[in-house]
Coordinates of C-alpha atoms and ligand atoms in Angstrom, one line a residue:
X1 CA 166.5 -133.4 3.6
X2 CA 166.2 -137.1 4.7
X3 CA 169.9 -136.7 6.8
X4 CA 168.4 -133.8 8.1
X5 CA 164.9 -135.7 9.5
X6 CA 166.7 -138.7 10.2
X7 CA 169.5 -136.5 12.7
X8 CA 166.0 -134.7 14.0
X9 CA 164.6 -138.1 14.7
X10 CA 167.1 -139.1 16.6
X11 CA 167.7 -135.9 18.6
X12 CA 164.0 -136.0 19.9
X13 CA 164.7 -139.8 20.1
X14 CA 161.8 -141.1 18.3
X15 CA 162.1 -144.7 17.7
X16 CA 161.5 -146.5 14.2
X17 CA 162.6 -146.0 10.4
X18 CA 161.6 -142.9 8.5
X19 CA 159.0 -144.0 6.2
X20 CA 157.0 -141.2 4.5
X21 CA 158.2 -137.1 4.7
X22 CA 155.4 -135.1 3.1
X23 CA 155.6 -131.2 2.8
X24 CA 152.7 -129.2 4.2
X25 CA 151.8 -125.8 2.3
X26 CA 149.2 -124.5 4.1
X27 CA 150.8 -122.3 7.0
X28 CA 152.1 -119.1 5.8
X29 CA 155.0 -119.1 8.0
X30 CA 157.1 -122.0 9.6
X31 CA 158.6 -125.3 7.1
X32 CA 156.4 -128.4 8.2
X33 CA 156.6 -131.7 7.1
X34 CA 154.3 -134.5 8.1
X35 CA 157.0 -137.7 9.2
X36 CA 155.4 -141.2 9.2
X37 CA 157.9 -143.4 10.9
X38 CA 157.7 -147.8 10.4
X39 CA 156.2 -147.7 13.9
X40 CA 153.0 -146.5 12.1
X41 CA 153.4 -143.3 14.1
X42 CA 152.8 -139.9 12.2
X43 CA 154.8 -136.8 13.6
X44 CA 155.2 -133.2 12.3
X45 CA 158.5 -131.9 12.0
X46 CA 158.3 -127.9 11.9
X47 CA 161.4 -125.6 11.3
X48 CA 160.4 -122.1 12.8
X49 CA 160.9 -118.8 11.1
X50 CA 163.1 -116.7 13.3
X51 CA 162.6 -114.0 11.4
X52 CA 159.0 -113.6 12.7
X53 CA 159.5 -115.2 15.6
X54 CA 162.8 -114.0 16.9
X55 CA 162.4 -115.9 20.3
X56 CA 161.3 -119.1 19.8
X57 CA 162.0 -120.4 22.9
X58 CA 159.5 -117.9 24.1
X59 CA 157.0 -119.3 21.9
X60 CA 157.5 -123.0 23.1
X61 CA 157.5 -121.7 27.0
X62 CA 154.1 -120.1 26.1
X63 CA 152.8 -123.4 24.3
X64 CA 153.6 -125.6 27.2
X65 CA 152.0 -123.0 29.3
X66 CA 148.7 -122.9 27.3
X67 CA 148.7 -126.7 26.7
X68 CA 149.6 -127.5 30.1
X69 CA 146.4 -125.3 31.4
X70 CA 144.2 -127.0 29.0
X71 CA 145.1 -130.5 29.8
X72 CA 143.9 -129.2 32.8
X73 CA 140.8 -127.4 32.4
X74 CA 139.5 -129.1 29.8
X75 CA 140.6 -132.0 29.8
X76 CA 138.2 -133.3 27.0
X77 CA 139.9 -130.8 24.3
X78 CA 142.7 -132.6 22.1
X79 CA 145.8 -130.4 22.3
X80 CA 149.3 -129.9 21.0
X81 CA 152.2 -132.6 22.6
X82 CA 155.6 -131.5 21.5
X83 CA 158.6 -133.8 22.2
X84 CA 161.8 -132.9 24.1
X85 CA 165.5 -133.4 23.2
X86 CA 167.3 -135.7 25.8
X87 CA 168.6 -132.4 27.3
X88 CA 164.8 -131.6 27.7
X89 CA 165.1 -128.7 25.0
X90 CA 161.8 -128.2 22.8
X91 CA 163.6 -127.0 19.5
X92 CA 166.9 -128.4 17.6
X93 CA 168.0 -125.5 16.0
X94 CA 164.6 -124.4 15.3
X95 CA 163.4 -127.2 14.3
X96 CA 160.2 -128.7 17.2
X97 CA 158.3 -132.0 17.0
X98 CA 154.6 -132.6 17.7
X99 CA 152.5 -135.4 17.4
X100 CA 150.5 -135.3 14.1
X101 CA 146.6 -135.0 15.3
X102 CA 144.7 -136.9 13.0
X103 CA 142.0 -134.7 11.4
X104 CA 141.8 -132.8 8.3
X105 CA 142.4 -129.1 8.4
X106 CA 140.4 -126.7 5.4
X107 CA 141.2 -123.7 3.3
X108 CA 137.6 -123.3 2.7
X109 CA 134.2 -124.7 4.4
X110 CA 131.0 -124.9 2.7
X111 CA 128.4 -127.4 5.0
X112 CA 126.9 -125.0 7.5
X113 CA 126.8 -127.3 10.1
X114 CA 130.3 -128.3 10.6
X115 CA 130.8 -124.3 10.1
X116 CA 128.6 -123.8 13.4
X117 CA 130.1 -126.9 15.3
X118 CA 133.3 -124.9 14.1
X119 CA 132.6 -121.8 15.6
X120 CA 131.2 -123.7 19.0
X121 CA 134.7 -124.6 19.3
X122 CA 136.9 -121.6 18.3
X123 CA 133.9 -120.0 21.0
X124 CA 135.1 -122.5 23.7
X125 CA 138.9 -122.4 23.0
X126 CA 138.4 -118.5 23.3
X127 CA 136.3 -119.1 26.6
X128 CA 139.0 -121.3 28.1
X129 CA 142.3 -119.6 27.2
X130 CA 140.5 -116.2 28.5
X131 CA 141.4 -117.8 31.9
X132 CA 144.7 -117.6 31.9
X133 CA 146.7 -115.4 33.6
X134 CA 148.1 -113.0 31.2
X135 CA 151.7 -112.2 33.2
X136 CA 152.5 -116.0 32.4
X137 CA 152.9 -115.6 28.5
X138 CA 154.9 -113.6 26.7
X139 CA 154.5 -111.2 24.3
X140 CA 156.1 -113.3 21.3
X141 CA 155.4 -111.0 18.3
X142 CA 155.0 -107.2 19.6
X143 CA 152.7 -105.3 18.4
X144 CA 151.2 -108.6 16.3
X145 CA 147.6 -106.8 16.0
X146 CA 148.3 -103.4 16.4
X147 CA 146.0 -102.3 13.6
X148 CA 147.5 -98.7 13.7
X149 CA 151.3 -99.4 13.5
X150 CA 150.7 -101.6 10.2
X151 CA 148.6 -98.9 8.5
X152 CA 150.9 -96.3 9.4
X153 CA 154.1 -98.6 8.7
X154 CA 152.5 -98.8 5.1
X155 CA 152.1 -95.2 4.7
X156 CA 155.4 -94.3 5.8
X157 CA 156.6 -96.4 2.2
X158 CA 154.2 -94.0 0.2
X159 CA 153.3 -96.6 -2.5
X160 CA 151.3 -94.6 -4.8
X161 CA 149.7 -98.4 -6.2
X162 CA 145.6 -98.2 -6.0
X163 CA 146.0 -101.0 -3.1
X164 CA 147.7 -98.4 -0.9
X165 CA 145.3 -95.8 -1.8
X166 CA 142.2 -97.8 -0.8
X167 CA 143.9 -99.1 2.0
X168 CA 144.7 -95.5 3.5
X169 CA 141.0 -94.1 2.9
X170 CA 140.1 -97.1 5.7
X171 CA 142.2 -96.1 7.8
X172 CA 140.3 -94.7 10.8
X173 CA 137.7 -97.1 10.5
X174 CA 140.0 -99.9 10.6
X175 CA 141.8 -99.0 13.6
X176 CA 138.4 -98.3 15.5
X177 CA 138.3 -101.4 17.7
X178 CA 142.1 -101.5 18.1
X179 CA 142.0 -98.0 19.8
X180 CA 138.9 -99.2 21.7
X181 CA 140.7 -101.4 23.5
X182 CA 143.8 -99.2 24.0
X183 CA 141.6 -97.0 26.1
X184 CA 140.3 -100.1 27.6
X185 CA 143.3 -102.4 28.6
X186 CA 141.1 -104.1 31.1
X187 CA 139.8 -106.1 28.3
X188 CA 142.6 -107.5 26.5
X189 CA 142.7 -111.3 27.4
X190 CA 144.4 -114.7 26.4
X191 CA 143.5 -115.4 22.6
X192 CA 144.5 -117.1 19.8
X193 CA 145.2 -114.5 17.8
X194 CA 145.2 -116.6 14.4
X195 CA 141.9 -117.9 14.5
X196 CA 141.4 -118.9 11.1
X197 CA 140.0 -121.7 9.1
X198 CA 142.7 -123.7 8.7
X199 CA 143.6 -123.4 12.4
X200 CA 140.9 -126.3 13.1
X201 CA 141.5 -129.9 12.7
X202 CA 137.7 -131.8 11.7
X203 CA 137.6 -135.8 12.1
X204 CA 135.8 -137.5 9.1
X205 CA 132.1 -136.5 10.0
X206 CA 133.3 -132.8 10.4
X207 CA 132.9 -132.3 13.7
X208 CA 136.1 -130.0 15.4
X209 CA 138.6 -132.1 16.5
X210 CA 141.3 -129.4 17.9
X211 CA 142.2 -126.3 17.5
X212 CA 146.0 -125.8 16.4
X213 CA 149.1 -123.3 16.1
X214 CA 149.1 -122.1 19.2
X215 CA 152.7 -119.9 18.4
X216 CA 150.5 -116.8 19.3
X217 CA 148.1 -117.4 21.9
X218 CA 149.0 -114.5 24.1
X219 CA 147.1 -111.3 25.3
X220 CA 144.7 -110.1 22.7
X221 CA 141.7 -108.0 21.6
X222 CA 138.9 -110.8 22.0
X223 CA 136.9 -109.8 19.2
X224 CA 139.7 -109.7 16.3
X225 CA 139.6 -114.2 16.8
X226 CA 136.0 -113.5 16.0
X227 CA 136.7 -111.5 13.5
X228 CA 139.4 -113.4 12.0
X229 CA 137.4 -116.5 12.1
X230 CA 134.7 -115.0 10.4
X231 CA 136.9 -113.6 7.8
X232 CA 138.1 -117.3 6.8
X233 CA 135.3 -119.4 7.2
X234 CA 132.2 -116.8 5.8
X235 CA 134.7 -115.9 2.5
X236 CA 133.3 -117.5 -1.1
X237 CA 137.0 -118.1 -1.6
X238 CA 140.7 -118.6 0.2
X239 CA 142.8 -115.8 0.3
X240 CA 145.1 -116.9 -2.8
X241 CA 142.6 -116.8 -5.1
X242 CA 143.1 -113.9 -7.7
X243 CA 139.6 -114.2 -9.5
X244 CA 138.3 -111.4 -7.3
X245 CA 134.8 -111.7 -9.0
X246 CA 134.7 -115.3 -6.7
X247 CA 135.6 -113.1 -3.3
X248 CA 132.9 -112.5 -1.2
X249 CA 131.0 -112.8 2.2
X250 CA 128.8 -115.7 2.4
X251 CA 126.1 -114.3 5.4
X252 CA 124.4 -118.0 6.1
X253 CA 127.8 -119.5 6.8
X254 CA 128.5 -116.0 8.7
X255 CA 125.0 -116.5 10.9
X256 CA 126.3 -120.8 11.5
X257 CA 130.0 -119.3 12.8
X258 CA 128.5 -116.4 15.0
X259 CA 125.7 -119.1 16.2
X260 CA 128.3 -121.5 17.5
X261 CA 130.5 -118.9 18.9
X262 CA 127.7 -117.0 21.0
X263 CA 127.2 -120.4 22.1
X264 CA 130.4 -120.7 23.8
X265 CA 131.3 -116.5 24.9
X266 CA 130.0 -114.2 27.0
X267 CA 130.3 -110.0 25.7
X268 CA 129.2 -107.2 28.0
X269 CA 126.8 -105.1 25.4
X270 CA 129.8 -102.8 24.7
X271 CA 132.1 -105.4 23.2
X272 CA 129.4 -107.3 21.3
X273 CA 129.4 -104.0 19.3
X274 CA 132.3 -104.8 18.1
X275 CA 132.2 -108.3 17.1
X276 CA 131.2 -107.0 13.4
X277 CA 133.8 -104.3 13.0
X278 CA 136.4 -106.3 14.4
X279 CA 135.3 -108.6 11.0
X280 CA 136.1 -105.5 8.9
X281 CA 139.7 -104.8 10.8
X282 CA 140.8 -108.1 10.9
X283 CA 140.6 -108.4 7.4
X284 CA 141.7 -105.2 6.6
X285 CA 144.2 -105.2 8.6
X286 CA 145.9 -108.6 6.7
X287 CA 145.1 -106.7 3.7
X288 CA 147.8 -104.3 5.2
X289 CA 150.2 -106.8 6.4
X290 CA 150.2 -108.5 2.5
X291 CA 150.7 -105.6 0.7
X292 CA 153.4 -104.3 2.8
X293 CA 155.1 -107.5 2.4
X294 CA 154.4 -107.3 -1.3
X295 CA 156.3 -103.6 -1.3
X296 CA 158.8 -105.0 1.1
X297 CA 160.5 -107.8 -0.9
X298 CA 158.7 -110.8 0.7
X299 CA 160.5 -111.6 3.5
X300 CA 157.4 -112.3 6.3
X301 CA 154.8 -114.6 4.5
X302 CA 155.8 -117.7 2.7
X303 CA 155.5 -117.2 -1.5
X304 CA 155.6 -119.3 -4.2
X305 CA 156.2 -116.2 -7.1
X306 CA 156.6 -112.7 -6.0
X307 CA 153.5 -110.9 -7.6
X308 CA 151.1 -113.5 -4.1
X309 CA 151.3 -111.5 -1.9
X310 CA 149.6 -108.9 -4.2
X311 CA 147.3 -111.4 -5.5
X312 CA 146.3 -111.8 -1.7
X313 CA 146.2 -108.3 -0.9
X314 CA 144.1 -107.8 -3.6
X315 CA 141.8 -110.9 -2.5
X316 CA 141.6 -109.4 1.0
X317 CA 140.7 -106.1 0.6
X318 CA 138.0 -107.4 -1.8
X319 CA 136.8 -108.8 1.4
X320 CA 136.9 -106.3 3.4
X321 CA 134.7 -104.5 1.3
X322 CA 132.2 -107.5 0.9
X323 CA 132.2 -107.0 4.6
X324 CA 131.6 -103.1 4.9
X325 CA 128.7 -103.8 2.3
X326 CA 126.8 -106.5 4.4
X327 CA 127.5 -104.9 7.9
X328 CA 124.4 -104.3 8.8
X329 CA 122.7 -107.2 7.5
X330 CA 125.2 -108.8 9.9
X331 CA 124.7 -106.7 13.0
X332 CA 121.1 -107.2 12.2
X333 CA 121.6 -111.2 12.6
X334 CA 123.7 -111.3 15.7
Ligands
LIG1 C1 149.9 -116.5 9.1 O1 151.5 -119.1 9.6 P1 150.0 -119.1 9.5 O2 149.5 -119.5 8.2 O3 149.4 -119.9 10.7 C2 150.0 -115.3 10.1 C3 148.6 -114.8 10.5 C4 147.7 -114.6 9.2 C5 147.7 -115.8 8.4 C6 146.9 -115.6 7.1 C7 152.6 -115.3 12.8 O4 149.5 -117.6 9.8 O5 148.7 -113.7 11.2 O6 146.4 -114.2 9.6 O7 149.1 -116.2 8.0 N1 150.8 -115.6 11.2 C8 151.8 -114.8 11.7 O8 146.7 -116.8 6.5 O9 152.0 -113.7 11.1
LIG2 MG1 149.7 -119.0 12.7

């Protein structure tokens, strides 16, 4: 591995000794190491998964759009800098470079205040990428949220485990505010589109320092980055944890997220209806996607033993129930 960081250091032509290469486990996806080079500098080297995103360069074109637009239009928010090759390329056989931002990402998030500060920023990243124009990025995953090809990709492998039977007795409700906004294309916008918990960078008080992974930030249903923020930072628990008698919805850190985000956004009164069941789809939804990787061999999300992505299935649809039982509690408090 060394060679190989030493030949990527020099590629990107990043000047001092490799010092320090530590593995990062926490996205589900891409290889990323954190580099500290004798400079005192700190870089991450990240090695892209082609196999879910089969056009990387695509992905790096959209980045540098996004980045580009924020530098601009909010200039106060930290962003992503990648580094170039000296024949300007972004990627050396899959393989990008970005600054490391100093902050602390989390799994989990338990003080209420940083988890309101938190959703004040997810709000205002939301807010500006809304403004971009949506013919300038591509569409780097198709169908990445389309609620209603994943259930109906799951039923087509006719597991007869109890996960698939729970899973396809949601169905219709689950795909409720994805078909919404079929019938109302007008509304898709610039998101995220993996707004989750770990997806925020906090400096040492806990305030938000940046908001990161910007590999899908492309046209969206607003309220699923809601949703999906709500889904990571209101759970008892991260999604690996298999003691589902720890899973559950905690509604005070819900009520700090969706305090901070209304903060920051701007619904008309028919998409604030579905900022609570897009909580329910999201999560049902990556119920979905783990189970099907589970039946599928394990080729999309990152495992450590073959029985995770089960445990995580199981973890999330645990959820998504905890959700369904406290929906109204949470319309009530919006
Ligand atoms: C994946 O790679 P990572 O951890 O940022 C996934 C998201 C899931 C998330 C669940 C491209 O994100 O959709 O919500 O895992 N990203 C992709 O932790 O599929
Ligand atoms: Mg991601």
């Amino acid at each position: 591995m060394e060679l190989l960081f030493e030949t990527i250091r020099q590629v990107f032509a990043l000047s001092g000794e490799l010092t320090e290469a530590v593995r990062l486990t926490e996205g589900g996806i891409h290889d990323t190491y954190r580099i500290r080079l004798d400079t005192g500098k700190i870089y991450i080297f990240q090695k892209m998964h082609t196999g879910v995103f089969r056009n990387p360069e695509a992905v790096m074109q959209n980045i540098m759009h996004v980045t580009a637009y924020l530098e601009n239009d909010n200039p106060e928010m930290q962003t992503l800098h990648f580094y170039r090759t000296d024949s300007g390329a972004y990627l050396y056989q899959n393989w990008r470079v970005m600054d490391c931002i100093p902050g602390r990402s989390c799994k989990i998030c338990h003080d209420l205040n940083q988890i309101r500060k938190a959703g004040a920023m997810f709000g205002k990243f939301q807010n500006a990428v809304s403004g971009i124009d949506a013919n300038r990025l591509k569409p780097v995953i198709s169908g990445f949220h389309d609620t209603r090809n994943y259930f109906d990709q799951l039923l087509n492998l006719h597991s007869d485990l109890p996960e698939a039977q729970i899973l396809t007795k949601w169905q219709e409700q689950a795909c409720e505010v994805f078909d919404y906004y079929q019938k109302h294309k007008n509304l898709l916008k610039i998101t995220h589109n993996d707004m989750k918990c770990s997806n925020l960078l906090f400096d040492s008080s806990g305030n938000p320092v940046a908001v990161i992974d910007l590999d899908t930030v492309m046209s969206g249903i607003p309220v699923y980055d809601f949703g999906d923020a709500v889904r990571s930072f209101a759970s008892n628990t991260n999604s690996s944890e298999p003691d589902l008698s720890k899973v559950g919805l905690n509604l005070d850190k819900f009520r700090a997220f969706a305090s901070g985000w209304l903060s920051q956004t701007e619904y008309s009164s028919e998409e604030r209806k579905l900022l609570i069941p897009a909580v329910f789809s999201v999560t049902a939804e990556l119920a979905v996607r783990y189970f099907t990787d589970y039946l599928q061999g394990n080729l999309y999300f990152k495992t450590d033993n073959p029985e995770q992505n089960l445990i995580r299935a199981r973890n999330q649809i645990r959820l998504a129930q905890e959700i369904l039982n406290h929906q109204s509690e949470m319309e009530k408090s919006l």
